[in-house]
Coordinates of C-alpha atoms in Angstrom, one line a residue:
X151 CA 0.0 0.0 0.0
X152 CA 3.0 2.2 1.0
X153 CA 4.5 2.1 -2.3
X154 CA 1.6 2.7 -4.3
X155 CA 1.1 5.5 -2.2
X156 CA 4.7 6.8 -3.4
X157 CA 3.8 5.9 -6.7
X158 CA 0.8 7.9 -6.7
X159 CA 2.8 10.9 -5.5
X160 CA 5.4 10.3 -8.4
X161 CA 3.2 10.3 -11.1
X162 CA 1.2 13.6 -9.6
X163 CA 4.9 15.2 -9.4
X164 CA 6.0 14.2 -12.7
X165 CA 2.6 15.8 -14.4
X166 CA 2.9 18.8 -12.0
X167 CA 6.7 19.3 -13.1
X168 CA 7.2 22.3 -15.5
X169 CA 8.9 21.9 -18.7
X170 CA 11.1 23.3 -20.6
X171 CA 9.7 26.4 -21.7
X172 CA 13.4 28.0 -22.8
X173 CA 14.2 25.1 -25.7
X174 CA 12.4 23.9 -28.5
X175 CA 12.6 21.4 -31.7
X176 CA 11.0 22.7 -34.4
X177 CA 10.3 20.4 -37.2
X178 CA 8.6 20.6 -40.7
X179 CA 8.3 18.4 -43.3
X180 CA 6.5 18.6 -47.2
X181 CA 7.5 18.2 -50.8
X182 CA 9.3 20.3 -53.0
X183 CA 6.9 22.6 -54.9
X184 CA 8.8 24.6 -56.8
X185 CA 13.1 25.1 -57.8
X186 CA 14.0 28.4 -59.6
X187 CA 17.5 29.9 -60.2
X188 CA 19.0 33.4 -60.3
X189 CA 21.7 33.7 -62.6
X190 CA 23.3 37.6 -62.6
X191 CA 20.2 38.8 -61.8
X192 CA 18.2 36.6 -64.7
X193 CA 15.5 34.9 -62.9
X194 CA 14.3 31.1 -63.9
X195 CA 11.8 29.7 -63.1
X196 CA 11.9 26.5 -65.1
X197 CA 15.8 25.7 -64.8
X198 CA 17.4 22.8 -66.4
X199 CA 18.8 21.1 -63.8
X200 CA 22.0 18.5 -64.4
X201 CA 23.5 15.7 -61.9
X202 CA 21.2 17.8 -58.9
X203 CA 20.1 15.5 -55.8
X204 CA 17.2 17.4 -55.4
X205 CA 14.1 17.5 -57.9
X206 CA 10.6 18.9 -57.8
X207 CA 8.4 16.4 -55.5
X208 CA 10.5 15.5 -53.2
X209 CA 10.5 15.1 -49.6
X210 CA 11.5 17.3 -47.0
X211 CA 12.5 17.4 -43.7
X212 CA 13.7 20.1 -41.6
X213 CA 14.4 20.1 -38.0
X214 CA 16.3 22.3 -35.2
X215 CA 16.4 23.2 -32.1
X216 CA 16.2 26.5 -30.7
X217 CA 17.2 28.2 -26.9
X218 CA 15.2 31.0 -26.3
X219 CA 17.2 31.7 -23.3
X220 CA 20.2 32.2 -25.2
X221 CA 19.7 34.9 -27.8
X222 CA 19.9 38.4 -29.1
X223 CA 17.4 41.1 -29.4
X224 CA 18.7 43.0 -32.2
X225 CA 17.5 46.8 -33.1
X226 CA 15.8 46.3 -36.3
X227 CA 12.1 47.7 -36.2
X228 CA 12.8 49.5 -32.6
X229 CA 10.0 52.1 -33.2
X230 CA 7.4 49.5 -34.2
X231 CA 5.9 48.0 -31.6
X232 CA 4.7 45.0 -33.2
X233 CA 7.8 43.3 -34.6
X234 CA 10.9 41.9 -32.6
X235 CA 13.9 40.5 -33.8
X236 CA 15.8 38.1 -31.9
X237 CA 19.5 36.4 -33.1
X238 CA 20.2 33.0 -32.2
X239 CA 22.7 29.8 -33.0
X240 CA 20.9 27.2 -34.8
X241 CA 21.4 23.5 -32.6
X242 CA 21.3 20.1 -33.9
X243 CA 20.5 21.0 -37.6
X244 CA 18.7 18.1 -39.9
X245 CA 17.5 18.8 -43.3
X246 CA 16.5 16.5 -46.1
X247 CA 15.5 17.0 -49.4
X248 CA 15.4 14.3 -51.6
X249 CA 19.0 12.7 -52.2
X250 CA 20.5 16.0 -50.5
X251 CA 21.3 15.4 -46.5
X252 CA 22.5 18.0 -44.7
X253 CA 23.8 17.9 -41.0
X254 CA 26.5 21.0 -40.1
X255 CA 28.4 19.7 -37.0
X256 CA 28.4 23.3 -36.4
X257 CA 27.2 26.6 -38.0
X258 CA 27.6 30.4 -38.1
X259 CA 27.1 31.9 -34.8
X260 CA 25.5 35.1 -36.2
X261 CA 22.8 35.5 -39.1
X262 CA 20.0 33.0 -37.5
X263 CA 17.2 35.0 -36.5
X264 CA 13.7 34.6 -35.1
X265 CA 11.4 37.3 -36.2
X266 CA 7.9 37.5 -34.9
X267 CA 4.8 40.1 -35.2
X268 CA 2.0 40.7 -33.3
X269 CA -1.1 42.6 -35.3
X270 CA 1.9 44.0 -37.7
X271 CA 0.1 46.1 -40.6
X272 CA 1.1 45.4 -44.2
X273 CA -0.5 47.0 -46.6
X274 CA -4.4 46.2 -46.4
X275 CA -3.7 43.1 -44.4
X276 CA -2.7 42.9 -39.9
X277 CA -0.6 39.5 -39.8
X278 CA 1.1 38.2 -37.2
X279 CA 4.2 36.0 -38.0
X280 CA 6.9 33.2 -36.5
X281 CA 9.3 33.1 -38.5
X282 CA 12.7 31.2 -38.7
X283 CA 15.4 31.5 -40.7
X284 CA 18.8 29.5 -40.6
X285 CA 21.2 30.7 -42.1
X286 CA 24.9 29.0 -42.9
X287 CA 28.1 31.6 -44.6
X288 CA 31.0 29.2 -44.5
X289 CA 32.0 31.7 -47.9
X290 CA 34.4 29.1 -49.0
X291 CA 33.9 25.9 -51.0
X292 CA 33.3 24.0 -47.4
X293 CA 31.4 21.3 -48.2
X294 CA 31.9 18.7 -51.8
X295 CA 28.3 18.0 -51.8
X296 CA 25.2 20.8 -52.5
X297 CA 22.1 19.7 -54.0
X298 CA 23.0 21.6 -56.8
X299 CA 25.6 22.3 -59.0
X300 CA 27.1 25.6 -57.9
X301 CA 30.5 25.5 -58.3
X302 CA 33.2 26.7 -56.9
X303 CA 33.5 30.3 -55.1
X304 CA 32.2 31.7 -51.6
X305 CA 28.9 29.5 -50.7
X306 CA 26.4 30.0 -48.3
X307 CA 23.0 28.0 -47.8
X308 CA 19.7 29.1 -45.9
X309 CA 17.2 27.6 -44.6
X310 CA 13.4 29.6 -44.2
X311 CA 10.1 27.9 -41.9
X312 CA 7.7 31.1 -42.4
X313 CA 4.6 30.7 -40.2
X314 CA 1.8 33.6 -41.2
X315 CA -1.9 34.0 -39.5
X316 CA -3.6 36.7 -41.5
X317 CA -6.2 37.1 -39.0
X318 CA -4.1 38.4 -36.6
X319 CA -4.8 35.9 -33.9
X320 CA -2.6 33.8 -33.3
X321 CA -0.2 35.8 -31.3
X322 CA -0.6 37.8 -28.2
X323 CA 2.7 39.4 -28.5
X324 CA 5.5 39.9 -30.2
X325 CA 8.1 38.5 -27.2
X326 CA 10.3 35.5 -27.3
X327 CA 8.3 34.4 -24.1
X328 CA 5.5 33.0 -25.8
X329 CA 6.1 30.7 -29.1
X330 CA 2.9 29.4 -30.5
X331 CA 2.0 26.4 -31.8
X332 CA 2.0 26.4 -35.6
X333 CA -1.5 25.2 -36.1
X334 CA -2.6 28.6 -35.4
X335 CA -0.6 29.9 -38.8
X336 CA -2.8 29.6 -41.0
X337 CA 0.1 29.7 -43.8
X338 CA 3.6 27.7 -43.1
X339 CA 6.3 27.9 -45.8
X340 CA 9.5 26.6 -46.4
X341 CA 12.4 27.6 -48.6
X342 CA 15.7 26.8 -49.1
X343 CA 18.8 29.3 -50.6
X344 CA 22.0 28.0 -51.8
X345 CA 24.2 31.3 -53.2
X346 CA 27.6 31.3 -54.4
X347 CA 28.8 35.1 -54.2
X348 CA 31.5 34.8 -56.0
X349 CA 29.4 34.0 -59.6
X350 CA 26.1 35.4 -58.1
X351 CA 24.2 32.3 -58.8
X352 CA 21.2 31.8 -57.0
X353 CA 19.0 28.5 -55.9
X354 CA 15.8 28.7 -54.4
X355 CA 13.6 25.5 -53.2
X356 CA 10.2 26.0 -52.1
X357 CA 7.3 24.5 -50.3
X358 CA 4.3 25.1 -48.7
X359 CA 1.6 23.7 -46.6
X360 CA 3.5 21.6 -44.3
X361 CA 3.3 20.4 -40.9
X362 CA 4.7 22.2 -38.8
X363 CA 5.7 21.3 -34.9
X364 CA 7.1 23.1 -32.5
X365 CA 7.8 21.0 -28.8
X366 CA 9.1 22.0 -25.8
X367 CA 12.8 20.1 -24.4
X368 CA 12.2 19.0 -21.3
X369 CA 15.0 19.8 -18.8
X370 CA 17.7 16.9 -17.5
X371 CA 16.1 17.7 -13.9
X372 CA 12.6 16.8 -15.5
X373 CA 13.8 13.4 -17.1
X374 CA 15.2 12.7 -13.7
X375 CA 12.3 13.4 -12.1
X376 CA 10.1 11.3 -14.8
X377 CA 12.6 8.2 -14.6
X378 CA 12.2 7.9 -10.6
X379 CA 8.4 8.2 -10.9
X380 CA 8.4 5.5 -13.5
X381 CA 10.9 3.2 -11.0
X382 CA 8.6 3.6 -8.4
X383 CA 5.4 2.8 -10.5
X384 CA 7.7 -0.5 -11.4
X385 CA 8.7 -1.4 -7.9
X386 CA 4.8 -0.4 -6.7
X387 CA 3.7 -3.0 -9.5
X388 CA 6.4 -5.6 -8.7
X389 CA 5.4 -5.4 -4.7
X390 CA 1.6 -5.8 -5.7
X391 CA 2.3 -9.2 -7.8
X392 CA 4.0 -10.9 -5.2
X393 CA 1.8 -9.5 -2.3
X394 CA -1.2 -11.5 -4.2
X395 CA 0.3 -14.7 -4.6
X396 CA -1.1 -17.4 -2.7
X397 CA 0.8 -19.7 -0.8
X398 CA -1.1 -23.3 -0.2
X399 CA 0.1 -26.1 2.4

């Protein structure tokens, strides 16, 4: 009785245990939709692409994680009250599109950002937005494999998950503090930038309607609090099965 009395308590203490409200994984996943090229400022929309691991139809998948304690407010849009701007260093990068896998072991500290809007007016429409882009300048050939061919010169790639509501509910706020769950967006866009400087040539990958999730990471002192609850449950069970064995003469 004692231990499923402890057990009780564990389980109440595990669901009354905050999580990790600072970090987040934010994944998205869809299909190519559309690949265009800029070529010294010529625009494509219909390329013809050659030995590319990436085609129209696709899959992709995106992920990332993102510490909201750890970032940078920056002083873009200071005098409008409904847009903030926040810097931030990309963790644990995953994306996929079609034959083209990309995992950085580490990226550019700066360029990242988070931008979000609160009841932002643009043009005829108020839209609030959660936007994140990643962005990667190594500016040197880096890497052997791009999805495309780029050639050689000063590369950089980015990575765009663009979350619009054009009804202007979905956020309260335009503060780090509160990130919303992207089935509230009523619009949620990916794109995908691969640039080499030196020849200003230009690939863009897009997609839209995709699922979107954004999840809270749960603290090590909240996995350490889950795993004891669930070793007492275990014990509590264990202590039950052999209390109601019965024992004949």
């Amino acid at each position: 009785m004692r231990l499923s009395l402890y057990a009780v308590a564990a389980c109440a203490l595990i669901s009354a245990y905050p999580v990790s409200a600072a970090k987040y994984v934010v994944k998205a996943s869809g299909t190519v939709e559309r690949i265009a090229t800029v070529d010294n400022g010529v625009v494509n929309l219909n390329p013809v692409l050659i030995n590319n691991l990436t085609n129209a139809g696709d899959r992709i998948s995106f992920s990332f994680e993102i510490d909201t304690s750890d970032v940078t407010l920056t002083s873009l849009y200071d005098a409008d009250p409904s847009i903030n701007i926040y810097y931030f260093t990309p963790e644990n990068i995953s994306l996929s599109m079609g034959g083209y896998n990309y995992k950085p072991s580490r990226i550019s500290p700066t360029g990242s950002s988070l931008q979000l809007w609160n009841g932002y007016s643009s043009g005829s429409n108020t839209v609030d937005m959660q936007s994140f882009d990643v962005f990667d300048y190594p500016f040197s050939d880096s890497k052997d494999v791009y999805p495309f061919q780029i050639g050689s010169g000063n590369i950089a790639e980015s990575i765009g998950l663009n979350l619009f509501d054009f009804t202007a509910t979905a956020r309260s706020s335009d503060l780090i503090s509160e990130i919303v769950d992207p089935s509230k967006f009523g619009s949620r866009s990916f794109s995908y930038g691969l640039l080499n400087s030196t020849t200003n040539l230009f690939y863009n990958v897009t997609s839209s309607n995709l699922v979107v999730s954004i999840s809270p990471v749960p603290e090590p002192a909240t996995w350490a609090m889950m795993l004891v609850g669930f070793g007492m449950i275990g014990a509590s069970t264990r202590y039950r099965r052999r209390s109601s064995k019965t024992t004949y003469a």
